[in-house]
Amino acid sequence: MTRRPRLVTPVLLAAALALAGCGAPVDEQPAGSATPSGTSSDPLAGCTPDALKTLTAGTLTVGTDKPAYGPWFADDDPSNGKGYESAVAYAIADKLGYAKEKVTWAVVPFNTAIAPGPKTFDLDLNQVSISDERRNAVDFSAGYYDVRQSVITYKGSPIDGKTTVADLKGAKLGAQVGTTSYTAAKDQIAPTEDVAVFDTNDLAVQALKNKQIDGIVVDLPTGFYMTAAQLDDGVIVGQLPATGSTPEQFGAVLDKGSSLTPCVTAAVDALRTDGTLEKLVTEWLSTQGAPELS
């Protein structure tokens, strides 16, 4: 597996990233979640380390993949608190009463996180989009980020400068296996050639560098990171139009029926209400624009 280069500095990343219509999510309460024990005026009442049944008593174990990609993590080190998802993980932990030293990290491949069966984590943050199909196998917290899908390429490629989804029909596109990016490429773009599937985004980037594919479909923040830090002359072709009545959202993954789900949801809701999620979006992601494919 090729390794992702070190995360660019926050200043460079902020200049490179551009998100339109993305940010801290609207309130999308996941189906099946309930208000945790406590008063209705304080949904976090009862959500404390001594009351929560975590894998290790008094410790919150958070899972994510390795390499841990920017801009979600920095320097392939989730424990440093840098990058949007690392920062969100520690903010959730703080709402639940866990000090930073009481948070541990577990390496969990993307497909393992969303597969049925016992988990090696209490919650997992790994750009996992909430979906009804995945809810058959796992629980989700409330959404902590609204997602848009994008198409990236390199200058001078066959799809550089394209402005419509129809313009991409003849392209050879790639995406990471098991992701909503792959689904968007296959169903929303519906290219004439089969979408190439890669185990990791790093492998997709390498294929693009080798010109084995014309472009990659990936969530917008990761797309801007790839074009800024991983590709020579990388280009954002554009973001795909939103589909459906509700936005795609990333949510924390928990074991199916986990007793922690209501408390993690309450923590995410509190972070949205007090402005923390928006603050972290501003710090680690950009709020500028990106062209939308028609």
PDB file of C-alpha atoms in Angstrom:
ATOM      1  CA  MET A   1       0.000   0.000   0.000  1.00  0.00           C
ATOM      2  CA  THR A   2       1.330   3.416  -0.840  1.00  0.00           C
ATOM      3  CA  ARG A   3       1.513   5.746   2.093  1.00  0.00           C
ATOM      4  CA  ARG A   4      -0.208   9.111   2.277  1.00  0.00           C
ATOM      5  CA  PRO A   5       2.298  11.979   2.564  1.00  0.00           C
ATOM      6  CA  ARG A   6       2.419  14.003   5.726  1.00  0.00           C
ATOM      7  CA  LEU A   7      -0.458  16.401   6.166  1.00  0.00           C
ATOM      8  CA  VAL A   8       0.228  19.858   4.835  1.00  0.00           C
ATOM      9  CA  THR A   9       0.244  22.696   7.302  1.00  0.00           C
ATOM     10  CA  PRO A  10      -3.124  24.083   8.406  1.00  0.00           C
ATOM     11  CA  VAL A  11      -2.374  27.324   6.538  1.00  0.00           C
ATOM     12  CA  LEU A  12      -1.729  25.533   3.238  1.00  0.00           C
ATOM     13  CA  LEU A  13      -4.610  23.178   3.774  1.00  0.00           C
ATOM     14  CA  ALA A  14      -7.029  26.001   4.547  1.00  0.00           C
ATOM     15  CA  ALA A  15      -5.983  27.721   1.359  1.00  0.00           C
ATOM     16  CA  ALA A  16      -6.395  24.529  -0.655  1.00  0.00           C
ATOM     17  CA  LEU A  17      -9.640  23.249   0.762  1.00  0.00           C
ATOM     18  CA  ALA A  18     -12.927  24.619  -0.536  1.00  0.00           C
ATOM     19  CA  LEU A  19     -16.346  23.515   0.531  1.00  0.00           C
ATOM     20  CA  ALA A  20     -19.680  24.726  -0.771  1.00  0.00           C
ATOM     21  CA  GLY A  21     -22.794  23.703   1.088  1.00  0.00           C
ATOM     22  CA  CYS A  22     -20.768  21.642   3.584  1.00  0.00           C
ATOM     23  CA  GLY A  23     -20.109  22.127   7.244  1.00  0.00           C
ATOM     24  CA  ALA A  24     -21.499  21.233  10.599  1.00  0.00           C
ATOM     25  CA  PRO A  25     -24.625  19.212   9.912  1.00  0.00           C
ATOM     26  CA  VAL A  26     -28.243  19.983  10.357  1.00  0.00           C
ATOM     27  CA  ASP A  27     -29.955  18.025  13.083  1.00  0.00           C
ATOM     28  CA  GLU A  28     -30.556  14.539  11.699  1.00  0.00           C
ATOM     29  CA  GLN A  29     -31.391  12.309  14.661  1.00  0.00           C
ATOM     30  CA  PRO A  30     -30.456   8.741  13.702  1.00  0.00           C
ATOM     31  CA  ALA A  31     -33.307   6.272  13.589  1.00  0.00           C
ATOM     32  CA  GLY A  32     -33.563   4.127  16.666  1.00  0.00           C
ATOM     33  CA  SER A  33     -31.592   6.475  18.919  1.00  0.00           C
ATOM     34  CA  ALA A  34     -33.173   7.712  22.088  1.00  0.00           C
ATOM     35  CA  THR A  35     -32.542  10.369  24.667  1.00  0.00           C
ATOM     36  CA  PRO A  36     -30.092   8.945  27.226  1.00  0.00           C
ATOM     37  CA  SER A  37     -31.099   8.494  30.811  1.00  0.00           C
ATOM     38  CA  GLY A  38     -31.387  11.808  32.581  1.00  0.00           C
ATOM     39  CA  THR A  39     -33.639  14.772  32.367  1.00  0.00           C
ATOM     40  CA  SER A  40     -35.147  16.021  29.127  1.00  0.00           C
ATOM     41  CA  SER A  41     -33.550  19.398  29.782  1.00  0.00           C
ATOM     42  CA  ASP A  42     -30.105  17.805  30.043  1.00  0.00           C
ATOM     43  CA  PRO A  43     -29.785  14.812  27.680  1.00  0.00           C
ATOM     44  CA  LEU A  44     -26.176  14.326  28.787  1.00  0.00           C
ATOM     45  CA  ALA A  45     -27.180  13.700  32.398  1.00  0.00           C
ATOM     46  CA  GLY A  46     -26.129  10.154  33.194  1.00  0.00           C
ATOM     47  CA  CYS A  47     -23.576  10.147  30.335  1.00  0.00           C
ATOM     48  CA  THR A  48     -20.467   9.933  32.497  1.00  0.00           C
ATOM     49  CA  PRO A  49     -17.441   7.617  32.537  1.00  0.00           C
ATOM     50  CA  ASP A  50     -18.632   5.835  35.654  1.00  0.00           C
ATOM     51  CA  ALA A  51     -22.022   5.136  34.070  1.00  0.00           C
ATOM     52  CA  LEU A  52     -21.061   4.317  30.465  1.00  0.00           C
ATOM     53  CA  LYS A  53     -20.329   0.678  29.616  1.00  0.00           C
ATOM     54  CA  THR A  54     -17.206   1.078  27.500  1.00  0.00           C
ATOM     55  CA  LEU A  55     -14.834  -1.681  26.367  1.00  0.00           C
ATOM     56  CA  THR A  56     -12.427  -0.632  29.112  1.00  0.00           C
ATOM     57  CA  ALA A  57     -13.936   0.919  32.211  1.00  0.00           C
ATOM     58  CA  GLY A  58     -13.115   4.604  32.498  1.00  0.00           C
ATOM     59  CA  THR A  59     -11.624   4.756  28.980  1.00  0.00           C
ATOM     60  CA  LEU A  60     -13.169   5.710  25.640  1.00  0.00           C
ATOM     61  CA  THR A  61     -11.806   3.694  22.708  1.00  0.00           C
ATOM     62  CA  VAL A  62     -12.131   5.408  19.331  1.00  0.00           C
ATOM     63  CA  GLY A  63     -11.510   3.578  16.060  1.00  0.00           C
ATOM     64  CA  THR A  64     -10.306   4.830  12.698  1.00  0.00           C
ATOM     65  CA  ASP A  65      -8.441   3.513   9.670  1.00  0.00           C
ATOM     66  CA  LYS A  66      -4.702   3.596   9.004  1.00  0.00           C
ATOM     67  CA  PRO A  67      -3.306   5.613   7.323  1.00  0.00           C
ATOM     68  CA  ALA A  68      -5.410   8.287   9.016  1.00  0.00           C
ATOM     69  CA  TYR A  69      -6.005  10.719   6.162  1.00  0.00           C
ATOM     70  CA  GLY A  70      -5.982  14.491   6.163  1.00  0.00           C
ATOM     71  CA  PRO A  71      -7.808  16.765   6.516  1.00  0.00           C
ATOM     72  CA  TRP A  72      -9.601  14.466   8.958  1.00  0.00           C
ATOM     73  CA  PHE A  73      -6.376  13.638  10.827  1.00  0.00           C
ATOM     74  CA  ALA A  74      -2.833  15.019  10.791  1.00  0.00           C
ATOM     75  CA  ASP A  75       0.508  13.236  10.446  1.00  0.00           C
ATOM     76  CA  ASP A  76      -1.214   9.815  10.513  1.00  0.00           C
ATOM     77  CA  ASP A  77      -1.638  10.264  14.272  1.00  0.00           C
ATOM     78  CA  PRO A  78      -5.263  10.407  15.473  1.00  0.00           C
ATOM     79  CA  SER A  79      -4.139  10.936  19.062  1.00  0.00           C
ATOM     80  CA  ASN A  80      -2.656  14.390  18.441  1.00  0.00           C
ATOM     81  CA  GLY A  81      -6.064  16.104  18.316  1.00  0.00           C
ATOM     82  CA  LYS A  82      -5.306  17.647  14.908  1.00  0.00           C
ATOM     83  CA  GLY A  83      -7.595  17.313  11.906  1.00  0.00           C
ATOM     84  CA  TYR A  84     -11.374  17.553  11.894  1.00  0.00           C
ATOM     85  CA  GLU A  85     -12.301  14.033  13.027  1.00  0.00           C
ATOM     86  CA  SER A  86      -9.572  13.821  15.649  1.00  0.00           C
ATOM     87  CA  ALA A  87     -10.774  17.119  17.084  1.00  0.00           C
ATOM     88  CA  VAL A  88     -14.413  15.975  16.974  1.00  0.00           C
ATOM     89  CA  ALA A  89     -13.495  12.730  18.755  1.00  0.00           C
ATOM     90  CA  TYR A  90     -11.871  14.597  21.627  1.00  0.00           C
ATOM     91  CA  ALA A  91     -14.762  17.070  21.753  1.00  0.00           C
ATOM     92  CA  ILE A  92     -17.232  14.170  22.063  1.00  0.00           C
ATOM     93  CA  ALA A  93     -15.049  12.629  24.764  1.00  0.00           C
ATOM     94  CA  ASP A  94     -14.978  15.919  26.658  1.00  0.00           C
ATOM     95  CA  LYS A  95     -18.785  16.183  26.558  1.00  0.00           C
ATOM     96  CA  LEU A  96     -18.928  12.683  28.044  1.00  0.00           C
ATOM     97  CA  GLY A  97     -16.439  13.547  30.778  1.00  0.00           C
ATOM     98  CA  TYR A  98     -13.334  11.785  29.427  1.00  0.00           C
ATOM     99  CA  ALA A  99     -10.035  13.623  29.732  1.00  0.00           C
ATOM    100  CA  LYS A 100      -7.738  13.407  26.704  1.00  0.00           C
ATOM    101  CA  GLU A 101      -5.500  10.844  28.401  1.00  0.00           C
ATOM    102  CA  LYS A 102      -8.563   8.618  28.871  1.00  0.00           C
ATOM    103  CA  VAL A 103      -9.106   8.363  25.111  1.00  0.00           C
ATOM    104  CA  THR A 104      -7.363   5.527  23.263  1.00  0.00           C
ATOM    105  CA  TRP A 105      -7.304   4.784  19.542  1.00  0.00           C
ATOM    106  CA  ALA A 106      -7.775   1.488  17.714  1.00  0.00           C
ATOM    107  CA  VAL A 107      -6.867   0.776  14.095  1.00  0.00           C
ATOM    108  CA  VAL A 108     -10.076  -0.296  12.328  1.00  0.00           C
ATOM    109  CA  PRO A 109     -10.271  -0.687   8.534  1.00  0.00           C
ATOM    110  CA  PHE A 110     -13.254   1.062   6.953  1.00  0.00           C
ATOM    111  CA  ASN A 111     -15.089  -2.114   5.930  1.00  0.00           C
ATOM    112  CA  THR A 112     -14.478  -3.744   9.318  1.00  0.00           C
ATOM    113  CA  ALA A 113     -16.048  -0.774  11.116  1.00  0.00           C
ATOM    114  CA  ILE A 114     -19.376  -1.124   9.283  1.00  0.00           C
ATOM    115  CA  ALA A 115     -19.515  -4.927   9.210  1.00  0.00           C
ATOM    116  CA  PRO A 116     -21.783  -6.874  11.593  1.00  0.00           C
ATOM    117  CA  GLY A 117     -20.253  -8.352  14.707  1.00  0.00           C
ATOM    118  CA  PRO A 118     -18.541  -7.313  17.955  1.00  0.00           C
ATOM    119  CA  LYS A 119     -16.438  -4.173  17.793  1.00  0.00           C
ATOM    120  CA  THR A 120     -12.950  -3.363  19.018  1.00  0.00           C
ATOM    121  CA  PHE A 121     -13.994   0.250  19.610  1.00  0.00           C
ATOM    122  CA  ASP A 122     -16.626   2.184  21.522  1.00  0.00           C
ATOM    123  CA  LEU A 123     -17.141   4.549  18.587  1.00  0.00           C
ATOM    124  CA  ASP A 124     -15.469   4.902  15.203  1.00  0.00           C
ATOM    125  CA  LEU A 125     -14.877   8.099  13.204  1.00  0.00           C
ATOM    126  CA  ASN A 126     -13.709   7.366   9.679  1.00  0.00           C
ATOM    127  CA  GLN A 127     -15.785   9.407   7.220  1.00  0.00           C
ATOM    128  CA  VAL A 128     -18.586   6.842   7.375  1.00  0.00           C
ATOM    129  CA  SER A 129     -21.812   8.101   5.828  1.00  0.00           C
ATOM    130  CA  ILE A 130     -25.041   7.305   7.640  1.00  0.00           C
ATOM    131  CA  SER A 131     -27.343   5.046   5.609  1.00  0.00           C
ATOM    132  CA  ASP A 132     -30.320   2.819   6.300  1.00  0.00           C
ATOM    133  CA  GLU A 133     -28.481  -0.145   4.801  1.00  0.00           C
ATOM    134  CA  ARG A 134     -25.552   0.283   7.172  1.00  0.00           C
ATOM    135  CA  ARG A 135     -27.925   0.706  10.096  1.00  0.00           C
ATOM    136  CA  ASN A 136     -28.824  -2.959   9.619  1.00  0.00           C
ATOM    137  CA  ALA A 137     -25.352  -3.825  10.914  1.00  0.00           C
ATOM    138  CA  VAL A 138     -24.283  -0.918  13.137  1.00  0.00           C
ATOM    139  CA  ASP A 139     -25.551   2.083  15.079  1.00  0.00           C
ATOM    140  CA  PHE A 140     -24.814   5.695  14.149  1.00  0.00           C
ATOM    141  CA  SER A 141     -24.667   8.838  16.206  1.00  0.00           C
ATOM    142  CA  ALA A 142     -26.259  12.016  14.966  1.00  0.00           C
ATOM    143  CA  GLY A 143     -24.366  13.387  11.965  1.00  0.00           C
ATOM    144  CA  TYR A 144     -21.300  15.471  12.710  1.00  0.00           C
ATOM    145  CA  TYR A 145     -20.571  16.585   9.127  1.00  0.00           C
ATOM    146  CA  ASP A 146     -22.615  17.250   5.966  1.00  0.00           C
ATOM    147  CA  VAL A 147     -20.972  15.629   2.973  1.00  0.00           C
ATOM    148  CA  ARG A 148     -20.756  16.464  -0.724  1.00  0.00           C
ATOM    149  CA  GLN A 149     -19.096  14.175  -3.247  1.00  0.00           C
ATOM    150  CA  SER A 150     -16.566  15.522  -5.729  1.00  0.00           C
ATOM    151  CA  VAL A 151     -14.603  14.446  -8.809  1.00  0.00           C
ATOM    152  CA  ILE A 152     -10.879  15.140  -8.938  1.00  0.00           C
ATOM    153  CA  THR A 153      -8.310  14.766 -11.699  1.00  0.00           C
ATOM    154  CA  TYR A 154      -5.062  16.323 -12.960  1.00  0.00           C
ATOM    155  CA  LYS A 155      -4.499  19.219 -15.343  1.00  0.00           C
ATOM    156  CA  GLY A 156      -4.822  18.151 -18.949  1.00  0.00           C
ATOM    157  CA  SER A 157      -6.707  14.939 -18.212  1.00  0.00           C
ATOM    158  CA  PRO A 158      -9.634  13.841 -20.394  1.00  0.00           C
ATOM    159  CA  ILE A 159     -12.078  15.281 -17.833  1.00  0.00           C
ATOM    160  CA  ASP A 160     -10.230  18.472 -16.880  1.00  0.00           C
ATOM    161  CA  GLY A 161     -12.593  21.386 -17.545  1.00  0.00           C
ATOM    162  CA  LYS A 162     -15.778  19.318 -17.744  1.00  0.00           C
ATOM    163  CA  THR A 163     -18.782  21.110 -16.289  1.00  0.00           C
ATOM    164  CA  THR A 164     -21.653  18.607 -16.310  1.00  0.00           C
ATOM    165  CA  VAL A 165     -22.277  15.121 -14.978  1.00  0.00           C
ATOM    166  CA  ALA A 166     -23.081  14.029 -18.533  1.00  0.00           C
ATOM    167  CA  ASP A 167     -19.559  15.088 -19.577  1.00  0.00           C
ATOM    168  CA  LEU A 168     -18.194  12.373 -17.276  1.00  0.00           C
ATOM    169  CA  LYS A 169     -20.147   9.457 -18.775  1.00  0.00           C
ATOM    170  CA  GLY A 170     -17.244   8.314 -20.932  1.00  0.00           C
ATOM    171  CA  ALA A 171     -14.596   8.706 -18.217  1.00  0.00           C
ATOM    172  CA  LYS A 172     -12.743   5.936 -16.427  1.00  0.00           C
ATOM    173  CA  LEU A 173     -13.428   6.759 -12.781  1.00  0.00           C
ATOM    174  CA  GLY A 174     -12.257   5.192  -9.541  1.00  0.00           C
ATOM    175  CA  ALA A 175     -13.369   5.178  -5.898  1.00  0.00           C
ATOM    176  CA  GLN A 176     -12.668   3.407  -2.619  1.00  0.00           C
ATOM    177  CA  VAL A 177     -14.531   0.160  -2.093  1.00  0.00           C
ATOM    178  CA  GLY A 178     -17.620   0.221   0.131  1.00  0.00           C
ATOM    179  CA  THR A 179     -17.957   3.998   0.201  1.00  0.00           C
ATOM    180  CA  THR A 180     -20.760   6.345  -0.766  1.00  0.00           C
ATOM    181  CA  SER A 181     -18.231   7.851  -3.168  1.00  0.00           C
ATOM    182  CA  TYR A 182     -18.267   4.565  -5.086  1.00  0.00           C
ATOM    183  CA  THR A 183     -22.067   4.531  -5.006  1.00  0.00           C
ATOM    184  CA  ALA A 184     -22.190   8.111  -6.308  1.00  0.00           C
ATOM    185  CA  ALA A 185     -19.776   7.277  -9.109  1.00  0.00           C
ATOM    186  CA  LYS A 186     -21.714   4.175 -10.118  1.00  0.00           C
ATOM    187  CA  ASP A 187     -25.271   5.456  -9.734  1.00  0.00           C
ATOM    188  CA  GLN A 188     -25.167   9.232 -10.029  1.00  0.00           C
ATOM    189  CA  ILE A 189     -22.567   9.528 -12.784  1.00  0.00           C
ATOM    190  CA  ALA A 190     -23.245   6.050 -14.245  1.00  0.00           C
ATOM    191  CA  PRO A 191     -20.211   5.999 -16.556  1.00  0.00           C
ATOM    192  CA  THR A 192     -20.127   3.705 -19.560  1.00  0.00           C
ATOM    193  CA  GLU A 193     -17.044   1.947 -18.140  1.00  0.00           C
ATOM    194  CA  ASP A 194     -17.201   0.137 -14.806  1.00  0.00           C
ATOM    195  CA  VAL A 195     -15.981   2.220 -11.887  1.00  0.00           C
ATOM    196  CA  ALA A 196     -12.549   1.008 -10.769  1.00  0.00           C
ATOM    197  CA  VAL A 197     -12.561  -0.091  -7.121  1.00  0.00           C
ATOM    198  CA  PHE A 198      -9.633   0.456  -4.771  1.00  0.00           C
ATOM    199  CA  ASP A 199      -9.021  -0.762  -1.240  1.00  0.00           C
ATOM    200  CA  THR A 200      -7.778   2.682  -0.191  1.00  0.00           C
ATOM    201  CA  ASN A 201      -7.810   6.235  -1.496  1.00  0.00           C
ATOM    202  CA  ASP A 202      -4.004   6.085  -1.652  1.00  0.00           C
ATOM    203  CA  LEU A 203      -4.224   3.332  -4.252  1.00  0.00           C
ATOM    204  CA  ALA A 204      -6.772   5.357  -6.222  1.00  0.00           C
ATOM    205  CA  VAL A 205      -4.414   8.347  -6.205  1.00  0.00           C
ATOM    206  CA  GLN A 206      -1.572   6.166  -7.466  1.00  0.00           C
ATOM    207  CA  ALA A 207      -3.756   4.872 -10.276  1.00  0.00           C
ATOM    208  CA  LEU A 208      -4.625   8.444 -11.227  1.00  0.00           C
ATOM    209  CA  LYS A 209      -0.938   9.393 -11.207  1.00  0.00           C
ATOM    210  CA  ASN A 210      -0.262   6.435 -13.493  1.00  0.00           C
ATOM    211  CA  LYS A 211      -3.152   7.582 -15.736  1.00  0.00           C
ATOM    212  CA  GLN A 212      -4.884   4.240 -15.309  1.00  0.00           C
ATOM    213  CA  ILE A 213      -8.028   6.209 -14.487  1.00  0.00           C
ATOM    214  CA  ASP A 214      -9.229   9.663 -15.492  1.00  0.00           C
ATOM    215  CA  GLY A 215     -10.539  10.769 -12.115  1.00  0.00           C
ATOM    216  CA  ILE A 216     -11.492   9.835  -8.568  1.00  0.00           C
ATOM    217  CA  VAL A 217     -14.844  10.310  -6.859  1.00  0.00           C
ATOM    218  CA  VAL A 218     -14.304  11.213  -3.211  1.00  0.00           C
ATOM    219  CA  ASP A 219     -15.818  13.404  -0.502  1.00  0.00           C
ATOM    220  CA  LEU A 220     -15.028  17.056  -1.119  1.00  0.00           C
ATOM    221  CA  PRO A 221     -12.612  17.783   1.770  1.00  0.00           C
ATOM    222  CA  THR A 222     -10.540  14.712   0.935  1.00  0.00           C
ATOM    223  CA  GLY A 223     -10.654  15.715  -2.725  1.00  0.00           C
ATOM    224  CA  PHE A 224      -9.142  19.084  -1.928  1.00  0.00           C
ATOM    225  CA  TYR A 225      -6.471  17.446   0.194  1.00  0.00           C
ATOM    226  CA  MET A 226      -5.586  15.055  -2.632  1.00  0.00           C
ATOM    227  CA  THR A 227      -5.294  17.831  -5.189  1.00  0.00           C
ATOM    228  CA  ALA A 228      -3.257  20.035  -2.841  1.00  0.00           C
ATOM    229  CA  ALA A 229      -0.933  17.509  -1.230  1.00  0.00           C
ATOM    230  CA  GLN A 230      -0.894  14.266  -3.198  1.00  0.00           C
ATOM    231  CA  LEU A 231      -1.175  15.141  -6.865  1.00  0.00           C
ATOM    232  CA  ASP A 232       1.034  17.253  -9.086  1.00  0.00           C
ATOM    233  CA  ASP A 233      -1.271  19.711 -10.858  1.00  0.00           C
ATOM    234  CA  GLY A 234      -4.327  18.236  -9.158  1.00  0.00           C
ATOM    235  CA  VAL A 235      -7.689  19.684 -10.131  1.00  0.00           C
ATOM    236  CA  ILE A 236     -11.164  19.623  -8.632  1.00  0.00           C
ATOM    237  CA  VAL A 237     -13.455  18.986 -11.590  1.00  0.00           C
ATOM    238  CA  GLY A 238     -16.476  19.808  -9.446  1.00  0.00           C
ATOM    239  CA  GLN A 239     -18.857  18.598  -6.795  1.00  0.00           C
ATOM    240  CA  LEU A 240     -21.758  16.377  -7.627  1.00  0.00           C
ATOM    241  CA  PRO A 241     -25.260  17.788  -7.191  1.00  0.00           C
ATOM    242  CA  ALA A 242     -26.950  16.973  -3.902  1.00  0.00           C
ATOM    243  CA  THR A 243     -29.502  14.201  -4.103  1.00  0.00           C
ATOM    244  CA  GLY A 244     -32.520  13.488  -1.926  1.00  0.00           C
ATOM    245  CA  SER A 245     -34.282  15.675   0.591  1.00  0.00           C
ATOM    246  CA  THR A 246     -31.693  15.293   3.369  1.00  0.00           C
ATOM    247  CA  PRO A 247     -27.920  15.746   3.175  1.00  0.00           C
ATOM    248  CA  GLU A 248     -25.471  12.880   3.292  1.00  0.00           C
ATOM    249  CA  GLN A 249     -23.808  12.957   6.708  1.00  0.00           C
ATOM    250  CA  PHE A 250     -20.854  11.386   8.457  1.00  0.00           C
ATOM    251  CA  GLY A 251     -21.762   9.792  11.786  1.00  0.00           C
ATOM    252  CA  ALA A 252     -19.865   8.000  14.511  1.00  0.00           C
ATOM    253  CA  VAL A 253     -20.217   4.222  14.154  1.00  0.00           C
ATOM    254  CA  LEU A 254     -21.134   2.140  17.199  1.00  0.00           C
ATOM    255  CA  ASP A 255     -21.951  -1.509  17.760  1.00  0.00           C
ATOM    256  CA  LYS A 256     -25.499  -2.443  16.837  1.00  0.00           C
ATOM    257  CA  GLY A 257     -27.717  -1.750  19.838  1.00  0.00           C
ATOM    258  CA  SER A 258     -24.893  -0.128  21.786  1.00  0.00           C
ATOM    259  CA  SER A 259     -25.931   1.440  25.080  1.00  0.00           C
ATOM    260  CA  LEU A 260     -23.532   4.271  24.212  1.00  0.00           C
ATOM    261  CA  THR A 261     -25.416   5.421  21.108  1.00  0.00           C
ATOM    262  CA  PRO A 262     -27.857   7.812  22.861  1.00  0.00           C
ATOM    263  CA  CYS A 263     -25.056   9.465  24.826  1.00  0.00           C
ATOM    264  CA  VAL A 264     -22.754   9.868  21.810  1.00  0.00           C
ATOM    265  CA  THR A 265     -25.680  11.336  19.869  1.00  0.00           C
ATOM    266  CA  ALA A 266     -26.408  13.732  22.746  1.00  0.00           C
ATOM    267  CA  ALA A 267     -22.743  14.777  22.763  1.00  0.00           C
ATOM    268  CA  VAL A 268     -22.750  15.448  18.995  1.00  0.00           C
ATOM    269  CA  ASP A 269     -26.004  17.401  19.303  1.00  0.00           C
ATOM    270  CA  ALA A 270     -24.477  19.491  22.091  1.00  0.00           C
ATOM    271  CA  LEU A 271     -21.395  20.210  19.964  1.00  0.00           C
ATOM    272  CA  ARG A 272     -23.646  21.408  17.168  1.00  0.00           C
ATOM    273  CA  THR A 273     -25.734  23.576  19.493  1.00  0.00           C
ATOM    274  CA  ASP A 274     -22.794  25.273  21.198  1.00  0.00           C
ATOM    275  CA  GLY A 275     -21.068  25.997  17.872  1.00  0.00           C
ATOM    276  CA  THR A 276     -18.121  23.645  18.342  1.00  0.00           C
ATOM    277  CA  LEU A 277     -18.703  21.741  15.096  1.00  0.00           C
ATOM    278  CA  GLU A 278     -18.810  24.943  13.059  1.00  0.00           C
ATOM    279  CA  LYS A 279     -15.660  26.175  14.802  1.00  0.00           C
ATOM    280  CA  LEU A 280     -13.843  22.944  13.953  1.00  0.00           C
ATOM    281  CA  VAL A 281     -15.024  23.106  10.343  1.00  0.00           C
ATOM    282  CA  THR A 282     -13.553  26.602  10.110  1.00  0.00           C
ATOM    283  CA  GLU A 283     -10.301  25.491  11.741  1.00  0.00           C
ATOM    284  CA  TRP A 284      -9.675  22.311   9.769  1.00  0.00           C
ATOM    285  CA  LEU A 285     -11.760  22.662   6.628  1.00  0.00           C
ATOM    286  CA  SER A 286     -12.538  25.575   4.378  1.00  0.00           C
ATOM    287  CA  THR A 287     -15.809  27.412   3.852  1.00  0.00           C
ATOM    288  CA  GLN A 288     -15.045  28.704   0.376  1.00  0.00           C
ATOM    289  CA  GLY A 289     -16.632  27.574  -2.880  1.00  0.00           C
ATOM    290  CA  ALA A 290     -16.195  24.799  -5.426  1.00  0.00           C
ATOM    291  CA  PRO A 291     -17.856  24.464  -8.835  1.00  0.00           C
ATOM    292  CA  GLU A 292     -20.979  22.330  -8.931  1.00  0.00           C
ATOM    293  CA  LEU A 293     -21.455  20.008 -11.871  1.00  0.00           C
ATOM    294  CA  SER A 294     -24.812  20.520 -13.568  1.00  0.00           C
TER     295      SER A 294
END
